[in-house]
Every structure is written in C-alpha cells, then in structure tokens.
C-alpha cells in the first residue's frame, strides 16, 4: 500500500509538470526567457517520475539536486531582470548554489563510499538548501513591482509549498521522527498541488518584474548567515559525534569570543565602522549608495518644518554630511564683496575658520561657479589633483586645515548661491565618480532650496522698504500741507504782527504744527506699526470745524446741514481725511467757495465736500484718482485722495465721487451713524 501511494503521488506530479512543460514549449521556442521556466518544469517532471519508479535510488537524489538548482537559477534571473546585479545579490544566490554543490558532492561520495556521517551531512545540507531557497522566494516576492505581485504570487506560493514540505521532510528524517516515512510517501501529492499554481502564474510571466534593494539583499544575507551557522554546527556535530569528545562547549566559547572581540572593535571605533562599511559597500553591492534611501533622507532633512526645526543652512550641511558620513560640515556664502563668510558650521572639528580665513576669496567663488566641480582637497595637498582643480584658487585655510575633505558647489540656474565644505571622517577614503555625481546632484537640489530662501529674504526686505516708502510718501504730503500753513502764517505776520488775536492764533498754529511734525516723525520710525485708530461715537461738528479752520484761512468754506449728529469715527483720522479733500477742493476751485454739507439717513452719515472747480473726467476717476502719485495739479503729489480713502475705509466707511469737467466735484464720505450702530448692538445682545 505504501508503495502504491508513493508511485501514484509522484506519477501525478510528473504528469502535471510534464503537461506544464508541453504547454510552455511554444513560448520557450519563441522567447529565450521562457526556456529556463520550461526546463524547470521538465526537470521537476523527471524528478517526480524517478520518484515514482523508486525513491530510494541515488539518481533520484541527483535529480532533486538538479531540480533545485534550476529553480534557484530561475529566481536569480527574475531578481536581475531589467536591473544591474548587486554583488551582495550574487553572493546570496552563490551561497545557496554552493550548498547545492556540496550536496551533490556528498551524494556522489555516498554513492562510491557509503557512510553514515556523509548521509547525515547530506540531510543537513538538504535542510539548509530548503531554508535558503525559502529565503530567496521571500526576497523575490518582497521586491517585486507592486503591479506584478498579483502575477508572481502563485509561482512563489508553489515554490514555497515545495520547499516548506522538503524542509519539514528532511528535518524529520534527520531527527529520526516516526512520521518521516509517511511524509516521504505523500511528497508527490504536495508537488502535484503546486502545478496549478504555476499554471495560474505563467499566464502573464512577462509581467514578473523584481527590483532588488540593498535592504532586501542585506536581509537575505543575514538570514542566510544564520542558516549557514546552524548548518555548520549541525555538520560539525554530526562529523564529531564519534570522537568521544564534547566539542560543543569549545565551539560555542570560540564563537562567543570572536563575536565579543568584533563588537569591542566596531562599537567604539568610528574608524573601524567606516572601514567595515566601505568594504561591505565595495564588495557586496554594485553601487556604493542606495539612491532611493539617500534621496528620501536628503529631501526629508531639507524639508524639516516647524518651530523646533533648525535653520535651512544647518539642515543643508547636515544633509550633505549624512550622505558621506562626514562628522561635520560648513556652508560658505558670499558677503556681497570680495570675501566669503561662514553661514553655519555644524559640528566642525576644532575651532573652525577665523574671521579673515576667506578674505578676498571671490576668485575661488567665481571659478567654482564656472566649473561646477566637486573639489577634493586631498588631491590638491598631494599634488595628484586635475589641472582644473589646481586653477580654482582654493583659499589657503581649506588646504591647511587637515580636516577639510571636499567642497560641493550649490548651483541654481548656473549661479553659485553657496559652497558646502565637508570635514573628513576618521577613516578617510578617496572620492570617486559615484560620490561626485551624487554630491553634485544633491548640490543642485539644495541650491534650489537655498535660492528660494534667499529670494524670500530679499522679497521681505523689499516689502519693508516699500512700506517705509509708502509711509514716507504720506508723511511728505502732510509736511507739504504744514509748510503751506506755516507759509501763510509767515506772510500774514508782516501785516498783523501787532494784533494780539493774530499772535494768539499764530502761537496755536505753531504748536499744532510742531505736534503734527512730531507725530509724523514717530510714524516714520523703523518699528512703527502705523496709526492705531480709536473708533467710537463722536459728534461731527468739532471734527469738521477743526478741519475747516486748518484750511480756510483767506478762503470761504461753508459748513451746512446738521453737524451735531454723531458717527462711529476716529476723530484724528476723519479730520485728516476731510482736510485732504478740502485742500484738493480749494486748490481746484481757484477762489470759488467750498461747501461742506452733513446729512444722515438714519443708517449712515454723509459728509459732502463740494467745489466749483475744473472737475475731472470719468477715466481719471476710475483709473487714477485714488492711485498714489496721480494728480491733475501742477506739482501735486497725488497722495491726498489715496490717503483719505485709506483712512475712511479703515473706519468701515467709503468715499464716492461725482465730477464733471468744468462743473466742479463733490466728494461724499459715508460713515456708520452712531445711533444705528447702537441699535444694531442692542439687537445682537
């Protein structure tokens, strides 16, 4: 009965994989990439048929070894498809292939010189092969492109099913478990169950795309090393079992001593860690850098935000230092003259450069901007640097400082915005083309961030100057009005100096002018925030009377309407706004009287200032009247109407204009009525 189960289970597996091989023959003839898959199906079918004929024959073991080797080759072809093979990836597959080779040698020796030790060692190697193959299956599936995982999933599941069963089978045989013969009999059924999974997967075999990463390769190496350690210990235990000596304690103590010494050397020594990292990157990987990881870390460091984030200059030098494991770095920028200055120095060893270390270094800045080269200072010190580096005119301090390692230009649209100088690690190495390419590309990215920050600073400075100029323009307009008042006082003083009433009025005018000029100087201060309005219910009569008195002098200005009503205003701001509009009306009316009429409709208060001057056309009113520096008067500043509207708008009011050329102009100020505002507040309450 057991023989029948063994025969029919393996025969079923042979039939299934033979059918798969025949199905893929056409594709294998047209596409060379399919030949390895068809060959794996064929070898699996042959192995299963040999198992049906007699699973104890040595040729059955050789067929299994060949089957495993071909499936491992297929996994390797998938891992390297469309990608450059990493040295570490080759080492992983090479190690598994080496175990299979040792297994083949052991089977051959067992054929010619049967031995229990060799048989036990062969079982350990088969366990190791199954474990290593499962690690490779996990590696391939984990690194497959997301779009192709749905296509590769069934194939990886089929291989995992075969090798998981083999792992349990040979472990049970090695441990002499009671159920091992039964597992051997039903092995064919498990392999046959994997055939439909391969059939589902091979429908879109062209969509199998795998991109092995450093993390996956290192993980595979680590797991493989663990498997190799246990396999070696098992093989040595088997080989030394008959010597009568307990070698396990000796081997364990020796391994523990080696690991302890290694940890004592690597953990405290940055130089030793750098050497190990360099050797691993050089011999296990095709490229020194995992570019995806480096770029994500670089951009994340540059993009740090929040109140606790360091300044951009510090983030830039830290990002470059992390790429090459430099202990520190500094950022040099131009001071606008012929010297360079240190914008930031992050963990630079020693005291750093002095205040005059980069004086008169503009030639180096210009040459580096033109060449765009990453400069390695060791070449300049040793004399083996290229001719272009020797002509850059590197500042002497960088050459004399033994810790300076390399300089990276930050170029933005062919304009140099900064230079990052790296300090050398304890284990210094010579930079190569890969370092230069990565640092140059990172320099372009960092230059964009630095140039944007510099542009924001320049924009902020320009805005501060614009604000200062705007305030200065308003103040200059007010000074012009004060000068007009003082000029009128000076002219009238010649005729009315003996008049006591005139002298009293003159003193009041001078005191008022001095107070206004002090206020203007306060508004011009660098940290001034502008006039803070106090909006509250105010009667209009005293405000309008003061404004008219300041402008009337020898001209007729009439106040009409009920000026006793109140409005929500800032008295000083309203007086100034009315004064500007009155001045414009008096200048435009050429001796004609000007009227100020107050009205109220219960909701808003209106103050209409009417003159009979030359008037304005519609185009000027729409496009230029309330723009600064636009005026119809010779020598006018064009500020009065602009500032008047700004002041009224700040009080939640507005100004309307009615004007016709030759018929005069009416400016109407509309403000919230105090009574209506009080009623609205009561409704809300």
XYZ file of C-alpha atoms in Angstrom:
685
model
C 0.000 0.000 0.000
C 2.801 2.425 0.873
C 4.497 1.679 -2.446
C 1.278 2.407 -4.331
C 0.868 5.780 -2.586
C 4.455 6.661 -3.409
C 4.033 5.616 -7.040
C 0.745 7.318 -7.771
C 1.560 10.551 -5.906
C 4.850 11.014 -7.739
C 3.316 9.875 -11.034
C 0.594 12.529 -10.653
C 3.238 15.178 -10.026
C 5.191 14.010 -13.078
C 2.080 14.198 -15.270
C 1.178 17.680 -14.046
C 4.614 19.167 -14.614
C 5.014 17.357 -17.940
C 1.777 18.989 -19.055
C 3.103 22.373 -17.920
C 6.324 21.785 -19.852
C 4.435 20.859 -23.043
C 2.194 23.921 -22.601
C 5.183 26.257 -22.379
C 7.234 24.699 -25.174
C 5.792 27.033 -27.794
C 6.593 30.119 -25.724
C 10.074 28.752 -24.962
C 10.784 28.383 -28.676
C 9.747 31.996 -29.366
C 11.131 33.657 -26.213
C 14.535 32.656 -24.814
C 13.497 33.974 -21.393
C 10.845 31.209 -21.193
C 13.334 28.393 -21.733
C 14.550 28.386 -18.134
C 10.969 28.041 -16.863
C 10.211 25.213 -19.322
C 13.428 23.492 -18.272
C 12.475 23.736 -14.599
C 9.094 22.154 -15.381
C 10.834 19.351 -17.325
C 13.360 18.590 -14.569
C 10.608 18.592 -11.931
C 8.622 16.145 -14.070
C 11.698 13.896 -14.463
C 12.402 14.011 -10.720
C 8.793 13.077 -9.940
C 8.845 10.159 -12.429
C 12.086 8.858 -10.936
C 10.430 9.091 -7.526
C 7.555 7.008 -8.802
C 9.940 4.382 -10.151
C 11.916 4.133 -6.896
C 12.502 6.971 -4.440
C 15.445 5.216 -2.799
C 17.654 5.185 -5.885
C 20.705 7.557 -5.861
C 19.677 9.000 -9.223
C 16.532 10.337 -7.515
C 18.725 12.433 -5.194
C 20.756 13.751 -8.135
C 17.531 14.706 -9.947
C 16.289 16.570 -6.880
C 19.577 18.491 -6.677
C 19.348 19.444 -10.363
C 15.701 20.467 -9.891
C 16.553 22.770 -7.002
C 19.491 24.268 -8.861
C 17.347 25.109 -11.884
C 14.600 26.702 -9.762
C 17.253 28.773 -7.945
C 18.599 29.868 -11.346
C 15.099 30.968 -12.343
C 14.783 33.044 -9.162
C 18.148 34.619 -9.875
C 17.088 35.539 -13.406
C 13.956 37.194 -12.005
C 15.934 39.140 -9.377
C 18.298 40.502 -12.013
C 15.763 41.113 -14.795
C 15.994 44.691 -16.023
C 18.319 45.670 -13.151
C 22.046 45.684 -12.562
C 23.012 42.746 -10.342
C 24.249 43.724 -6.906
C 27.392 41.952 -5.701
C 25.540 41.098 -2.500
C 22.723 39.530 -4.519
C 25.233 37.355 -6.347
C 26.680 36.321 -3.007
C 23.268 35.249 -1.687
C 22.484 33.087 -4.685
C 26.071 31.891 -4.880
C 25.900 30.705 -1.270
C 22.712 28.706 -1.893
C 24.196 27.273 -5.091
C 27.346 26.336 -3.148
C 25.239 24.414 -0.621
C 23.574 22.583 -3.511
C 27.035 21.847 -4.937
C 28.206 20.432 -1.609
C 25.061 18.371 -1.516
C 25.907 16.974 -4.986
C 29.431 16.135 -3.857
C 28.074 14.420 -0.746
C 25.648 12.323 -2.824
C 28.499 11.294 -5.113
C 30.727 10.296 -2.203
C 27.865 8.362 -0.649
C 27.413 6.510 -3.943
C 31.009 5.256 -4.034
C 31.776 5.130 -0.292
C 28.625 4.791 1.813
C 28.943 6.315 5.273
C 26.500 7.263 7.999
C 28.321 10.553 8.638
C 28.120 11.548 4.974
C 24.434 10.639 4.891
C 23.716 12.748 7.967
C 25.717 15.652 6.499
C 23.728 15.320 3.268
C 20.477 15.642 5.220
C 21.754 18.823 6.906
C 22.701 20.249 3.507
C 19.229 19.476 2.138
C 17.641 21.222 5.126
C 19.931 24.196 4.509
C 19.051 24.200 0.794
C 15.323 24.281 1.532
C 15.748 27.069 4.117
C 17.955 29.139 1.794
C 15.557 28.661 -1.104
C 12.647 29.862 1.050
C 14.645 32.990 1.919
C 15.168 33.643 -1.796
C 11.450 33.169 -2.524
C 10.629 35.731 0.167
C 13.256 38.085 -1.275
C 11.894 37.839 -4.820
C 8.258 38.330 -3.839
C 9.014 41.148 -1.401
C 10.978 43.096 -4.007
C 8.599 42.529 -6.936
C 6.987 45.582 -8.512
C 3.566 46.208 -6.889
C 1.807 45.756 -10.227
C 3.450 42.361 -10.819
C 2.903 40.819 -7.375
C -0.534 39.575 -8.360
C 1.083 37.673 -11.280
C 4.087 36.312 -9.400
C 2.194 35.411 -6.228
C 1.073 31.938 -7.355
C 4.508 30.928 -8.635
C 6.163 31.967 -5.374
C 3.433 30.160 -3.427
C 4.086 26.984 -5.439
C 7.841 27.081 -4.787
C 7.261 27.878 -1.121
C 4.921 24.855 -0.875
C 7.553 22.530 -2.362
C 10.441 23.747 -0.212
C 8.455 24.040 3.036
C 7.493 20.409 2.631
C 11.121 19.492 1.881
C 12.291 21.428 4.956
C 9.907 19.536 7.232
C 10.632 16.223 5.491
C 14.416 16.313 5.842
C 14.252 17.769 9.353
C 12.031 14.837 10.381
C 14.382 12.322 8.731
C 17.435 13.909 10.409
C 15.722 13.783 13.795
C 14.532 10.203 13.062
C 10.905 11.157 13.637
C 8.297 8.407 13.433
C 6.245 10.143 10.740
C 9.134 10.671 8.305
C 8.306 7.666 6.027
C 4.741 8.889 5.629
C 5.923 12.349 4.640
C 8.144 10.772 2.008
C 5.248 8.800 0.515
C 2.882 11.776 0.175
C 5.568 14.120 -1.170
C 4.411 13.720 -4.752
C 0.882 14.904 -3.907
C 2.249 18.164 -2.473
C 4.377 18.784 -5.571
C 1.362 17.996 -7.777
C -0.681 20.588 -5.853
C 1.926 23.199 -6.766
C 1.409 22.598 -10.516
C -1.931 24.517 -10.798
C -0.308 27.442 -9.014
C 2.421 27.569 -11.661
C -0.235 27.315 -14.381
C -2.020 30.373 -12.986
C 1.230 32.317 -12.663
C 2.686 31.551 -16.098
C -0.253 33.090 -17.943
C 1.426 36.504 -17.565
C 5.033 35.573 -16.997
C 6.164 38.719 -18.835
C 4.735 40.838 -16.002
C 7.197 39.396 -13.444
C 9.384 42.370 -12.508
C 11.637 42.406 -9.459
C 13.766 45.288 -8.197
C 16.129 44.013 -5.501
C 17.082 46.634 -2.915
C 20.001 46.862 -0.526
C 17.708 46.258 2.418
C 16.363 43.029 0.902
C 19.836 41.861 -0.085
C 21.229 42.551 3.366
C 18.247 40.829 4.975
C 18.778 37.771 2.777
C 22.474 37.722 3.640
C 21.683 37.919 7.351
C 19.133 35.090 7.226
C 21.446 33.012 5.063
C 24.297 33.556 7.523
C 22.055 32.342 10.351
C 21.104 29.242 8.350
C 24.753 28.647 7.474
C 25.716 28.914 11.154
C 23.166 26.313 12.221
C 24.070 24.063 9.260
C 27.760 24.284 10.105
C 27.109 23.487 13.746
C 24.927 20.520 12.708
C 27.540 19.221 10.266
C 30.351 19.554 12.805
C 28.233 17.880 15.481
C 27.482 15.012 13.110
C 31.090 14.670 11.989
C 32.490 14.785 15.534
C 29.814 12.632 17.099
C 32.003 9.507 17.081
C 35.165 11.081 18.513
C 34.052 10.831 22.123
C 34.937 14.473 22.820
C 32.362 17.174 23.666
C 33.192 19.813 21.097
C 30.010 21.843 21.519
C 31.222 23.867 24.500
C 34.549 24.602 22.823
C 32.900 25.745 19.604
C 30.353 27.875 21.464
C 33.031 29.573 23.572
C 35.140 30.208 20.474
C 32.229 31.741 18.556
C 31.274 33.880 21.545
C 34.867 35.106 21.901
C 35.061 36.064 18.211
C 31.780 37.998 18.378
C 32.797 39.760 21.594
C 36.133 40.889 20.163
C 34.395 42.064 17.000
C 31.869 44.096 18.989
C 34.634 45.629 21.125
C 36.449 46.764 17.995
C 33.480 48.021 15.952
C 31.220 49.714 18.502
C 33.594 52.347 19.981
C 35.697 52.982 16.858
C 34.230 55.212 14.143
C 37.285 54.435 12.002
C 36.644 50.668 12.235
C 32.949 51.107 11.451
C 33.816 53.264 8.447
C 36.282 50.665 7.189
C 33.725 47.845 7.528
C 31.010 49.872 5.820
C 33.356 50.780 2.961
C 34.414 47.165 2.410
C 30.827 45.910 2.521
C 29.654 48.551 0.044
C 32.606 47.884 -2.234
C 32.430 44.093 -2.342
C 28.755 43.284 -1.786
C 26.965 45.932 -3.858
C 27.223 47.203 -7.398
C 26.828 50.807 -6.193
C 28.045 52.447 -3.011
C 24.732 54.203 -2.348
C 21.128 53.119 -2.115
C 19.952 56.123 -4.112
C 16.286 55.888 -3.174
C 17.077 55.816 0.546
C 19.670 58.578 0.290
C 17.368 60.844 -1.709
C 14.413 60.376 0.619
C 16.587 61.140 3.638
C 18.158 64.153 1.914
C 14.838 65.733 0.917
C 13.320 64.957 4.323
C 16.207 66.729 6.072
C 15.910 69.759 3.786
C 12.144 69.925 4.208
C 12.008 69.869 8.006
C 9.487 72.449 9.208
C 8.038 73.682 12.454
C 9.116 75.915 15.313
C 11.763 73.433 16.501
C 13.289 72.821 13.058
C 16.871 74.117 12.680
C 17.619 76.897 10.158
C 17.824 75.951 6.487
C 21.606 76.470 6.310
C 22.115 73.980 9.148
C 19.752 71.477 7.529
C 21.663 71.718 4.258
C 25.089 70.960 5.749
C 23.621 68.161 7.892
C 22.013 66.558 4.824
C 25.330 66.513 2.941
C 27.233 65.196 5.942
C 24.758 62.309 6.273
C 25.326 61.226 2.663
C 29.070 60.560 3.071
C 29.116 60.003 6.864
C 31.088 63.198 7.433
C 31.280 64.220 11.115
C 30.686 67.911 10.323
C 30.236 70.474 7.572
C 30.023 74.223 6.971
C 28.241 76.461 4.471
C 30.085 79.331 2.820
C 28.224 82.216 1.181
C 29.317 85.425 -0.497
C 29.258 88.587 1.614
C 28.454 90.718 -1.450
C 32.035 91.940 -1.779
C 35.279 90.080 -2.366
C 35.099 87.814 0.677
C 33.207 84.733 1.785
C 31.531 84.233 5.147
C 30.518 81.148 7.122
C 26.706 80.957 7.159
C 26.744 77.953 9.504
C 29.186 75.345 10.803
C 27.631 72.130 12.107
C 29.866 70.031 14.380
C 33.018 71.174 12.600
C 36.004 69.674 14.448
C 38.321 72.159 16.107
C 37.909 75.901 16.382
C 36.896 76.443 12.764
C 37.994 79.257 10.435
C 38.998 82.671 11.710
C 37.281 85.926 10.697
C 39.736 86.556 7.837
C 40.095 82.941 6.648
C 38.103 83.606 3.458
C 39.001 87.254 2.845
C 39.471 88.175 -0.813
C 38.243 84.724 -1.975
C 35.914 85.946 -4.688
C 38.154 84.464 -7.396
C 37.600 80.972 -5.928
C 33.847 81.647 -5.848
C 33.818 82.773 -9.489
C 35.958 79.851 -10.696
C 33.830 77.305 -8.830
C 30.674 78.860 -10.283
C 32.082 78.484 -13.806
C 33.316 74.894 -13.386
C 30.636 73.446 -11.085
C 33.152 70.835 -9.893
C 33.182 68.998 -6.568
C 36.661 69.678 -5.174
C 38.576 67.096 -3.130
C 41.241 68.854 -1.061
C 43.414 65.748 -0.569
C 44.255 65.815 -4.268
C 45.377 69.433 -4.051
C 47.503 68.692 -0.990
C 49.033 65.569 -2.528
C 49.597 67.073 -5.963
C 47.549 64.480 -7.862
C 44.518 66.734 -8.462
C 43.452 67.552 -12.005
C 44.513 70.710 -13.800
C 41.029 72.249 -13.450
C 41.074 71.832 -9.656
C 44.527 73.395 -9.398
C 43.340 76.570 -11.155
C 40.363 77.160 -8.840
C 42.353 79.217 -6.328
C 41.136 77.367 -3.229
C 41.500 79.506 -0.060
C 44.653 78.608 1.826
C 42.781 77.874 5.064
C 40.942 74.963 3.414
C 44.255 73.495 2.257
C 45.957 73.996 5.625
C 43.034 72.572 7.623
C 43.688 68.787 7.783
C 40.008 68.022 8.480
C 38.660 69.690 5.326
C 37.673 66.955 2.886
C 35.637 68.261 -0.065
C 33.747 71.315 -1.331
C 30.376 70.993 -3.080
C 29.088 73.971 -5.120
C 25.392 74.825 -4.803
C 24.426 75.996 -8.302
C 20.993 77.387 -9.103
C 20.449 78.243 -12.781
C 24.230 78.467 -13.294
C 24.519 80.880 -10.354
C 26.507 79.891 -7.275
C 24.500 80.507 -4.094
C 26.703 78.644 -1.607
C 29.525 76.159 -1.046
C 29.267 73.212 1.365
C 32.604 72.146 2.879
C 32.711 68.645 4.415
C 35.017 67.540 7.204
C 36.781 64.216 6.741
C 35.696 61.116 8.707
C 38.155 59.179 10.835
C 38.557 56.589 8.083
C 39.155 58.840 5.075
C 38.721 57.457 1.584
C 39.243 58.890 -1.858
C 36.084 60.122 -3.545
C 35.151 58.570 -6.885
C 32.775 59.277 -9.748
C 29.785 57.947 -7.795
C 30.421 60.350 -4.911
C 30.928 63.270 -7.296
C 27.718 62.559 -9.230
C 25.574 62.157 -6.131
C 27.022 65.203 -4.339
C 26.712 67.370 -7.465
C 23.067 66.349 -7.957
C 22.294 66.897 -4.280
C 24.002 70.288 -4.566
C 21.583 71.333 -7.294
C 18.625 70.308 -5.127
C 19.959 72.112 -2.062
C 20.754 75.176 -4.173
C 17.077 75.448 -5.170
C 16.011 75.472 -1.523
C 18.718 77.958 -0.547
C 17.981 80.237 -3.521
C 14.276 80.209 -2.634
C 15.087 81.157 0.963
C 17.378 83.972 -0.199
C 14.660 85.187 -2.568
C 12.156 85.205 0.306
C 14.578 87.262 2.407
C 15.117 89.698 -0.465
C 11.357 89.939 -1.016
C 10.783 90.613 2.688
C 13.418 93.337 2.650
C 11.862 94.880 -0.465
C 8.455 94.819 1.223
C 9.884 96.588 4.255
C 11.370 99.268 2.002
C 8.041 99.546 0.173
C 6.224 100.036 3.468
C 8.764 102.665 4.509
C 8.413 104.461 1.168
C 4.619 104.385 1.435
C 4.703 105.899 4.903
C 7.263 108.445 3.741
C 5.022 109.456 0.828
C 2.070 110.057 3.194
C 4.288 111.973 5.595
C 5.760 114.067 2.803
C 2.240 115.024 1.720
C 1.364 116.046 5.271
C 4.595 118.025 5.545
C 3.650 119.880 2.364
C 0.341 120.875 3.956
C 2.128 122.005 7.127
C 4.556 124.059 5.068
C 1.593 125.727 3.328
C 0.065 126.638 6.701
C 3.351 127.974 8.078
C 3.976 129.951 4.876
C 0.554 131.574 5.204
C 1.283 132.436 8.852
C 4.635 133.949 7.868
C 3.004 136.114 5.156
C 0.226 137.382 7.432
C 2.685 138.083 10.261
C 4.121 141.044 8.285
C 0.704 142.738 8.285
C -0.859 141.580 11.566
C 2.100 141.115 13.914
C 0.765 143.811 16.278
C -2.673 142.201 16.520
C -2.960 140.245 19.812
C -5.612 137.924 18.374
C -3.388 137.126 15.401
C -0.416 136.438 17.661
C -2.521 134.044 19.758
C -3.746 132.294 16.605
C -0.173 132.124 15.284
C 1.098 130.503 18.501
C -1.721 127.953 18.388
C -0.927 127.182 14.744
C 2.796 126.757 15.512
C 2.063 124.466 18.454
C -0.313 122.402 16.349
C 2.273 122.165 13.543
C 5.008 121.065 15.963
C 2.718 118.364 17.409
C 1.838 117.108 13.944
C 5.504 117.012 12.869
C 6.415 115.003 15.978
C 3.644 112.563 15.126
C 4.964 112.316 11.570
C 8.472 111.519 12.809
C 7.014 108.816 15.063
C 5.224 107.247 12.108
C 8.489 107.219 10.149
C 10.348 105.190 12.813
C 11.555 101.743 11.605
C 9.394 99.767 14.062
C 6.295 101.939 13.770
C 3.141 99.995 13.008
C 1.098 102.928 11.747
C -1.602 104.940 13.462
C -3.925 102.874 15.625
C -7.453 104.180 15.179
C -9.863 104.533 18.091
C -13.300 104.226 16.519
C -16.086 105.393 18.799
C -19.232 107.579 18.598
C -18.101 111.162 18.002
C -20.036 114.380 17.241
C -19.013 115.676 13.817
C -19.135 119.408 14.476
C -15.812 119.812 16.379
C -14.026 117.492 13.946
C -15.260 119.315 10.840
C -14.746 122.745 12.458
C -11.084 121.953 13.152
C -10.556 120.604 9.657
C -12.158 123.695 8.066
C -10.238 126.065 10.339
C -6.958 124.477 9.327
C -7.673 125.008 5.624
C -9.924 128.080 5.403
C -7.553 130.940 6.122
C -8.455 133.539 3.484
C -10.839 131.229 1.559
C -14.571 130.745 2.094
C -15.540 127.274 3.371
C -19.162 126.856 4.493
C -20.405 124.158 6.876
C -24.035 123.222 6.083
C -26.515 120.710 7.493
C -26.901 119.277 10.987
C -23.288 118.874 12.148
C -24.360 117.929 15.660
C -25.083 114.318 14.689
C -22.625 111.615 15.709
C -20.881 108.866 13.766
C -18.561 105.935 14.534
C -15.220 107.507 13.657
C -11.664 108.139 14.766
C -11.602 111.904 15.234
C -7.978 112.453 14.171
C -8.263 110.206 11.108
C -11.536 111.837 9.972
C -10.102 115.325 10.461
C -7.087 114.387 8.375
C -9.191 112.801 5.608
C -11.545 115.802 5.426
C -8.511 118.086 5.430
C -7.025 116.293 2.392
C -10.287 116.552 0.450
C -10.764 120.185 1.471
C -7.249 121.033 0.326
C -7.893 119.395 -3.051
C -11.205 121.265 -3.377
C -9.607 124.628 -2.518
C -6.736 124.017 -4.959
C -9.172 123.103 -7.745
C -11.740 125.885 -7.178
C -9.425 128.877 -7.862
C -11.041 131.260 -5.371
C -14.577 129.866 -5.566
C -16.241 128.960 -2.231
C -16.264 125.373 -0.995
C -19.199 123.814 0.866
C -19.183 121.020 3.441
C -22.681 119.524 3.890
C -23.592 116.983 6.591
C -26.578 114.638 6.230
C -27.987 111.481 7.840
C -30.491 108.879 6.646
C -30.668 107.025 9.974
C -28.191 104.322 8.942
C -25.193 106.250 7.662
C -23.848 109.781 7.938
C -22.740 111.628 4.819
C -20.177 114.435 4.585
C -20.237 116.027 1.104
C -17.380 118.354 0.101
C -18.356 120.347 -2.998
C -16.282 122.739 -5.098
C -16.905 124.606 -8.360
C -13.512 123.898 -9.866
C -12.344 122.378 -13.131
C -13.702 118.894 -12.364
C -12.423 115.523 -13.544
C -13.368 113.158 -16.372
C -14.652 109.618 -15.817
C -11.461 107.910 -16.960
C -9.349 109.766 -14.391
C -11.846 108.993 -11.606
C -11.957 105.275 -12.429
C -8.271 104.632 -13.097
C -6.120 107.291 -11.442
C -7.895 109.353 -8.788
C -7.261 107.018 -5.862
C -3.885 105.791 -7.094
C -0.770 107.186 -5.383
C 1.290 109.781 -7.257
C -1.531 110.568 -9.721
C -2.595 114.255 -9.702
C -4.138 116.827 -12.053
C -2.454 119.710 -10.171
C 0.945 121.012 -11.270
C 3.450 119.933 -8.626
C 0.830 117.796 -6.844
C 1.918 114.650 -5.009
C -1.199 112.622 -5.773
C -1.339 111.332 -2.203
C -4.252 113.206 -0.604
C -7.169 111.312 -2.146
C -5.345 107.976 -1.771
C -4.667 108.506 1.941
C -8.164 109.913 2.552
C -9.785 106.787 1.141
C -7.405 104.564 3.185
C -8.364 106.389 6.377
C -12.113 106.277 5.674
C -12.012 102.586 4.669
C -10.286 101.756 7.977
C -13.324 103.280 9.747
C -15.693 100.979 7.802
C -16.697 103.858 5.562
C -16.416 104.679 1.888
C -15.953 107.647 -0.461
C -17.966 108.348 -3.611
C -17.130 110.939 -6.275
C -19.385 112.956 -8.572
C -17.487 115.165 -11.012
C -17.795 116.652 -14.491
C -15.141 118.617 -16.359
C -15.865 122.318 -15.924
C -18.716 121.774 -13.447
C -16.880 121.001 -10.230
C -16.568 117.974 -7.957
C -18.343 116.516 -4.949
C -16.572 114.036 -2.645
C -19.046 112.272 -0.353
C -17.836 110.471 2.759
C -20.276 107.820 4.077
C -19.787 106.646 7.674
C -21.827 104.428 10.070
C -24.254 106.509 12.172
C -23.678 106.183 15.899
C -27.400 105.740 16.682
C -27.876 102.987 14.076
C -24.781 101.181 15.350
C -26.068 101.315 18.930
C -29.447 99.895 17.868
C -27.723 97.078 15.975
C -25.665 96.185 19.054
C -28.843 96.033 21.163
C -30.438 93.656 18.643
C -27.403 91.366 18.745
C -27.381 91.408 22.547
